[in-house]
mmCIF file with all atom_site columns, C-alpha atoms in Angstrom:
data_model
loop_
_atom_site.group_PDB
_atom_site.id
_atom_site.type_symbol
_atom_site.label_atom_id
_atom_site.label_alt_id
_atom_site.label_comp_id
_atom_site.label_asym_id
_atom_site.label_entity_id
_atom_site.label_seq_id
_atom_site.pdbx_PDB_ins_code
_atom_site.Cartn_x
_atom_site.Cartn_y
_atom_site.Cartn_z
_atom_site.occupancy
_atom_site.B_iso_or_equiv
_atom_site.pdbx_formal_charge
_atom_site.auth_seq_id
_atom_site.auth_comp_id
_atom_site.auth_asym_id
_atom_site.auth_atom_id
_atom_site.pdbx_PDB_model_num
ATOM 1   C CA . MET A 1 1   ? 130.047 12.497 128.779 1.00 45.00 ? 6   MET A CA 1
ATOM 2   C CA . ASP A 1 2   ? 128.471 15.228 126.220 1.00 57.00 ? 7   ASP A CA 1
ATOM 3   C CA . ALA A 1 3   ? 127.287 17.133 128.951 1.00 54.00 ? 8   ALA A CA 1
ATOM 4   C CA . THR A 1 4   ? 130.548 17.112 131.101 1.00 58.00 ? 9   THR A CA 1
ATOM 5   C CA . LYS A 1 5   ? 131.914 18.743 127.909 1.00 56.00 ? 10  LYS A CA 1
ATOM 6   C CA . ILE A 1 6   ? 129.598 21.401 127.590 1.00 51.00 ? 11  ILE A CA 1
ATOM 7   C CA . SER A 1 7   ? 129.997 22.037 131.213 1.00 54.00 ? 12  SER A CA 1
ATOM 8   C CA . ILE A 1 8   ? 133.494 22.477 130.773 1.00 55.00 ? 13  ILE A CA 1
ATOM 9   C CA . ALA A 1 9   ? 132.915 24.477 127.580 1.00 59.00 ? 14  ALA A CA 1
ATOM 10  C CA . MET A 1 10  ? 130.806 27.139 129.582 1.00 63.00 ? 15  MET A CA 1
ATOM 11  C CA . ILE A 1 11  ? 133.911 27.227 132.650 1.00 66.00 ? 16  ILE A CA 1
ATOM 12  C CA . ALA A 1 12  ? 136.432 27.902 129.989 1.00 83.00 ? 17  ALA A CA 1
ATOM 13  C CA . GLU A 1 13  ? 134.311 30.354 128.272 1.00 86.00 ? 18  GLU A CA 1
ATOM 14  C CA . ASP A 1 14  ? 133.627 31.897 132.028 1.00 88.00 ? 19  ASP A CA 1
ATOM 15  C CA . ILE A 1 15  ? 137.713 32.023 132.854 1.00 91.00 ? 20  ILE A CA 1
ATOM 16  C CA . LEU A 1 16  ? 137.922 33.859 129.113 1.00 92.00 ? 21  LEU A CA 1
ATOM 17  C CA . ALA A 1 17  ? 135.293 36.672 129.808 1.00 94.00 ? 22  ALA A CA 1
ATOM 18  C CA . LYS A 1 18  ? 136.978 37.188 133.582 1.00 94.00 ? 23  LYS A CA 1
ATOM 19  C CA . GLU A 1 19  ? 140.324 37.488 132.196 1.00 95.00 ? 24  GLU A CA 1
ATOM 20  C CA . PHE A 1 20  ? 139.018 39.779 129.258 1.00 96.00 ? 25  PHE A CA 1
ATOM 21  C CA . THR A 1 21  ? 137.488 42.170 131.630 1.00 96.00 ? 26  THR A CA 1
ATOM 22  C CA . ARG A 1 22  ? 140.717 41.584 134.108 1.00 96.00 ? 27  ARG A CA 1
ATOM 23  C CA . VAL A 1 23  ? 143.202 42.902 131.025 1.00 96.00 ? 28  VAL A CA 1
ATOM 24  C CA . VAL A 1 24  ? 140.961 45.341 129.911 1.00 96.00 ? 29  VAL A CA 1
ATOM 25  C CA . SER A 1 25  ? 140.590 46.992 133.360 1.00 96.00 ? 30  SER A CA 1
ATOM 26  C CA . GLN A 1 26  ? 144.377 46.388 134.149 1.00 96.00 ? 31  GLN A CA 1
ATOM 27  C CA . TYR A 1 27  ? 145.288 48.392 130.459 1.00 95.00 ? 32  TYR A CA 1
ATOM 28  C CA . TYR A 1 28  ? 142.464 50.861 130.194 1.00 96.00 ? 33  TYR A CA 1
ATOM 29  C CA . PRO A 1 29  ? 141.225 51.573 133.610 1.00 96.00 ? 34  PRO A CA 1
ATOM 30  C CA . LYS A 1 30  ? 138.697 53.768 131.968 1.00 95.00 ? 35  LYS A CA 1
ATOM 31  C CA . VAL A 1 31  ? 136.963 51.088 129.582 1.00 96.00 ? 36  VAL A CA 1
ATOM 32  C CA . GLY A 1 32  ? 137.369 48.606 132.134 1.00 96.00 ? 37  GLY A CA 1
ATOM 33  C CA . GLU A 1 33  ? 134.954 51.254 135.024 1.00 95.00 ? 38  GLU A CA 1
ATOM 34  C CA . LEU A 1 34  ? 132.598 50.851 131.770 1.00 95.00 ? 39  LEU A CA 1
ATOM 35  C CA . LEU A 1 35  ? 132.706 47.092 131.449 1.00 95.00 ? 40  LEU A CA 1
ATOM 36  C CA . ASP A 1 36  ? 131.753 46.954 135.664 1.00 93.00 ? 41  ASP A CA 1
ATOM 37  C CA . GLY A 1 37  ? 128.095 47.932 134.719 1.00 92.00 ? 42  GLY A CA 1
ATOM 38  C CA . CYS A 1 38  ? 127.702 45.835 131.692 1.00 95.00 ? 43  CYS A CA 1
ATOM 39  C CA . HIS A 1 39  ? 127.426 41.897 131.501 1.00 95.00 ? 44  HIS A CA 1
ATOM 40  C CA . VAL A 1 40  ? 130.562 40.225 129.507 1.00 96.00 ? 45  VAL A CA 1
ATOM 41  C CA . LYS A 1 41  ? 130.236 36.542 127.850 1.00 94.00 ? 46  LYS A CA 1
ATOM 42  C CA . VAL A 1 42  ? 132.168 34.637 125.664 1.00 94.00 ? 47  VAL A CA 1
ATOM 43  C CA . ILE A 1 43  ? 129.778 33.176 123.182 1.00 92.00 ? 48  ILE A CA 1
ATOM 44  C CA . THR A 1 44  ? 130.735 30.183 120.911 1.00 90.00 ? 49  THR A CA 1
ATOM 45  C CA . CYS A 1 45  ? 129.348 29.794 117.360 1.00 86.00 ? 50  CYS A CA 1
ATOM 46  C CA . PHE A 1 46  ? 130.849 27.403 114.513 1.00 87.00 ? 51  PHE A CA 1
ATOM 47  C CA . TRP A 1 47  ? 130.798 28.409 110.969 1.00 84.00 ? 52  TRP A CA 1
ATOM 48  C CA . GLY A 1 48  ? 131.574 27.016 107.512 1.00 84.00 ? 53  GLY A CA 1
ATOM 49  C CA . ARG A 1 49  ? 131.889 23.419 106.272 1.00 87.00 ? 54  ARG A CA 1
ATOM 50  C CA . PRO A 1 50  ? 133.521 22.060 107.861 1.00 87.00 ? 55  PRO A CA 1
ATOM 51  C CA . ALA A 1 51  ? 132.362 23.729 110.638 1.00 83.00 ? 56  ALA A CA 1
ATOM 52  C CA . ARG A 1 52  ? 134.629 26.020 112.318 1.00 85.00 ? 57  ARG A CA 1
ATOM 53  C CA . ARG A 1 53  ? 134.489 26.704 116.225 1.00 85.00 ? 58  ARG A CA 1
ATOM 54  C CA . LEU A 1 54  ? 134.635 30.495 116.662 1.00 89.00 ? 59  LEU A CA 1
ATOM 55  C CA . GLN A 1 55  ? 134.515 32.659 119.743 1.00 92.00 ? 60  GLN A CA 1
ATOM 56  C CA . TYR A 1 56  ? 133.762 36.490 120.318 1.00 94.00 ? 61  TYR A CA 1
ATOM 57  C CA . ILE A 1 57  ? 132.863 38.584 123.363 1.00 96.00 ? 62  ILE A CA 1
ATOM 58  C CA . GLY A 1 58  ? 129.135 39.546 124.057 1.00 96.00 ? 63  GLY A CA 1
ATOM 59  C CA . ILE A 1 59  ? 129.103 42.687 126.132 1.00 97.00 ? 64  ILE A CA 1
ATOM 60  C CA . TYR A 1 60  ? 125.604 43.288 127.324 1.00 96.00 ? 65  TYR A CA 1
ATOM 61  C CA . CYS A 1 61  ? 125.071 46.991 128.133 1.00 95.00 ? 66  CYS A CA 1
ATOM 62  C CA . SER A 1 62  ? 122.071 49.082 129.378 1.00 93.00 ? 67  SER A CA 1
ATOM 63  C CA . ASP A 1 63  ? 120.641 51.920 127.332 1.00 92.00 ? 68  ASP A CA 1
ATOM 64  C CA . GLU A 1 64  ? 122.886 54.250 128.884 1.00 93.00 ? 69  GLU A CA 1
ATOM 65  C CA . MET A 1 65  ? 125.944 52.109 128.729 1.00 94.00 ? 70  MET A CA 1
ATOM 66  C CA . LEU A 1 66  ? 126.028 51.166 125.205 1.00 95.00 ? 71  LEU A CA 1
ATOM 67  C CA . PRO A 1 67  ? 126.991 54.191 123.227 1.00 96.00 ? 72  PRO A CA 1
ATOM 68  C CA . LEU A 1 68  ? 129.707 54.434 125.875 1.00 96.00 ? 73  LEU A CA 1
ATOM 69  C CA . VAL A 1 69  ? 131.035 51.343 125.640 1.00 96.00 ? 74  VAL A CA 1
ATOM 70  C CA . GLN A 1 70  ? 130.614 51.194 121.577 1.00 96.00 ? 75  GLN A CA 1
ATOM 71  C CA . ALA A 1 71  ? 133.161 54.584 121.698 1.00 96.00 ? 76  ALA A CA 1
ATOM 72  C CA . HIS A 1 72  ? 136.105 52.136 122.805 1.00 96.00 ? 77  HIS A CA 1
ATOM 73  C CA . LYS A 1 73  ? 134.890 49.189 120.072 1.00 95.00 ? 78  LYS A CA 1
ATOM 74  C CA . GLU A 1 74  ? 137.878 49.111 118.174 1.00 95.00 ? 79  GLU A CA 1
ATOM 75  C CA . THR A 1 75  ? 140.417 48.986 121.374 1.00 95.00 ? 80  THR A CA 1
ATOM 76  C CA . LEU A 1 76  ? 137.921 46.171 122.902 1.00 96.00 ? 81  LEU A CA 1
ATOM 77  C CA . ARG A 1 77  ? 138.428 44.309 119.643 1.00 96.00 ? 82  ARG A CA 1
ATOM 78  C CA . GLU A 1 78  ? 142.028 44.599 119.427 1.00 95.00 ? 83  GLU A CA 1
ATOM 79  C CA . LEU A 1 79  ? 142.699 42.921 122.996 1.00 95.00 ? 84  LEU A CA 1
ATOM 80  C CA . ALA A 1 80  ? 139.851 40.282 122.191 1.00 95.00 ? 85  ALA A CA 1
ATOM 81  C CA . GLU A 1 81  ? 142.080 39.411 119.082 1.00 94.00 ? 86  GLU A CA 1
ATOM 82  C CA . ASN A 1 82  ? 145.145 39.290 120.963 1.00 93.00 ? 87  ASN A CA 1
ATOM 83  C CA . MET A 1 83  ? 143.204 36.462 122.983 1.00 92.00 ? 88  MET A CA 1
ATOM 84  C CA . GLY A 1 84  ? 142.807 34.632 119.939 1.00 91.00 ? 89  GLY A CA 1
ATOM 85  C CA . LEU A 1 85  ? 138.926 36.136 119.975 1.00 93.00 ? 90  LEU A CA 1
ATOM 86  C CA . VAL A 1 86  ? 137.487 36.806 116.476 1.00 90.00 ? 91  VAL A CA 1
ATOM 87  C CA . GLN A 1 87  ? 135.228 39.579 117.231 1.00 93.00 ? 92  GLN A CA 1
ATOM 88  C CA . VAL A 1 88  ? 133.520 42.190 119.815 1.00 96.00 ? 93  VAL A CA 1
ATOM 89  C CA . VAL A 1 89  ? 129.744 42.605 119.764 1.00 95.00 ? 94  VAL A CA 1
ATOM 90  C CA . CYS A 1 90  ? 127.758 45.467 121.933 1.00 95.00 ? 95  CYS A CA 1
ATOM 91  C CA . MET A 1 91  ? 124.164 44.576 122.561 1.00 94.00 ? 96  MET A CA 1
ATOM 92  C CA . ASN A 1 92  ? 121.371 46.281 124.116 1.00 94.00 ? 97  ASN A CA 1
ATOM 93  C CA . ALA A 1 93  ? 120.470 44.182 127.504 1.00 93.00 ? 98  ALA A CA 1
ATOM 94  C CA . LYS A 1 94  ? 116.769 45.952 127.478 1.00 92.00 ? 99  LYS A CA 1
ATOM 95  C CA . ARG A 1 95  ? 116.268 45.246 124.016 1.00 91.00 ? 100 ARG A CA 1
ATOM 96  C CA . LEU A 1 96  ? 117.039 41.430 124.258 1.00 89.00 ? 101 LEU A CA 1
ATOM 97  C CA . LEU A 1 97  ? 114.764 40.946 127.478 1.00 91.00 ? 102 LEU A CA 1
ATOM 98  C CA . ARG A 1 98  ? 111.967 43.000 125.898 1.00 91.00 ? 103 ARG A CA 1
ATOM 99  C CA . ASP A 1 99  ? 112.069 41.026 122.807 1.00 91.00 ? 104 ASP A CA 1
ATOM 100 C CA . PRO A 1 100 ? 108.856 39.012 122.916 1.00 90.00 ? 105 PRO A CA 1
ATOM 101 C CA . LEU A 1 101 ? 110.375 35.831 120.461 1.00 91.00 ? 106 LEU A CA 1
ATOM 102 C CA . SER A 1 102 ? 113.574 35.612 122.662 1.00 89.00 ? 107 SER A CA 1
ATOM 103 C CA . LYS A 1 103 ? 113.825 32.588 124.542 1.00 91.00 ? 108 LYS A CA 1
ATOM 104 C CA . LEU A 1 104 ? 116.546 33.469 126.618 1.00 88.00 ? 109 LEU A CA 1
ATOM 105 C CA . LYS A 1 105 ? 114.559 32.886 129.850 1.00 90.00 ? 110 LYS A CA 1
ATOM 106 C CA . ASP A 1 106 ? 114.072 29.426 129.019 1.00 92.00 ? 111 ASP A CA 1
ATOM 107 C CA . ASN A 1 107 ? 117.545 28.676 127.570 1.00 90.00 ? 112 ASN A CA 1
ATOM 108 C CA . ASP A 1 108 ? 119.760 30.364 129.620 1.00 88.00 ? 113 ASP A CA 1
ATOM 109 C CA . PRO A 1 109 ? 118.151 31.519 133.190 1.00 90.00 ? 114 PRO A CA 1
ATOM 110 C CA . ARG A 1 110 ? 121.330 32.382 134.637 1.00 90.00 ? 115 ARG A CA 1
ATOM 111 C CA . LEU A 1 111 ? 121.932 35.223 131.769 1.00 89.00 ? 116 LEU A CA 1
ATOM 112 C CA . TRP A 1 112 ? 118.535 36.436 131.757 1.00 91.00 ? 117 TRP A CA 1
ATOM 113 C CA . LEU A 1 113 ? 118.640 37.099 135.720 1.00 91.00 ? 118 LEU A CA 1
ATOM 114 C CA . GLU A 1 114 ? 122.266 38.706 135.016 1.00 91.00 ? 119 GLU A CA 1
ATOM 115 C CA . LEU A 1 115 ? 120.773 40.880 132.135 1.00 92.00 ? 120 LEU A CA 1
ATOM 116 C CA . HIS A 1 116 ? 118.124 42.401 134.498 1.00 91.00 ? 121 HIS A CA 1
ATOM 117 C CA . MET A 1 117 ? 120.960 43.271 136.603 1.00 90.00 ? 122 MET A CA 1
ATOM 118 C CA . VAL A 1 118 ? 122.591 45.076 133.992 1.00 90.00 ? 123 VAL A CA 1
ATOM 119 C CA . THR A 1 119 ? 119.471 46.761 132.958 1.00 87.00 ? 124 THR A CA 1
ATOM 120 C CA . ASN A 1 120 ? 118.360 47.853 136.404 1.00 79.00 ? 125 ASN A CA 1
#
């Protein structure tokens, strides 16, 4: 049962990330073009006591794309908040892949491969 709940949550996160990207592309086509070169993911975390579920958008970018995407961060944050997400975080995919302490390859091999596509 727990595995089923986890996979349903992951599917819902994927759908939400695609919807976020679609809305950005529809209302801000230039920003949507930037996101085409990035990996957009909804990240769920739990915070506080009692633990409260929070979701935010993670945008994984290459070195070149990161400053371009961050220039539109306020617009992206506003759209995310309208969708019930708490924040937008832009991350350097190459730095994450090169981190010797990262367990990303073991914990989420699909994301690891997708980040390699973003950085190349």
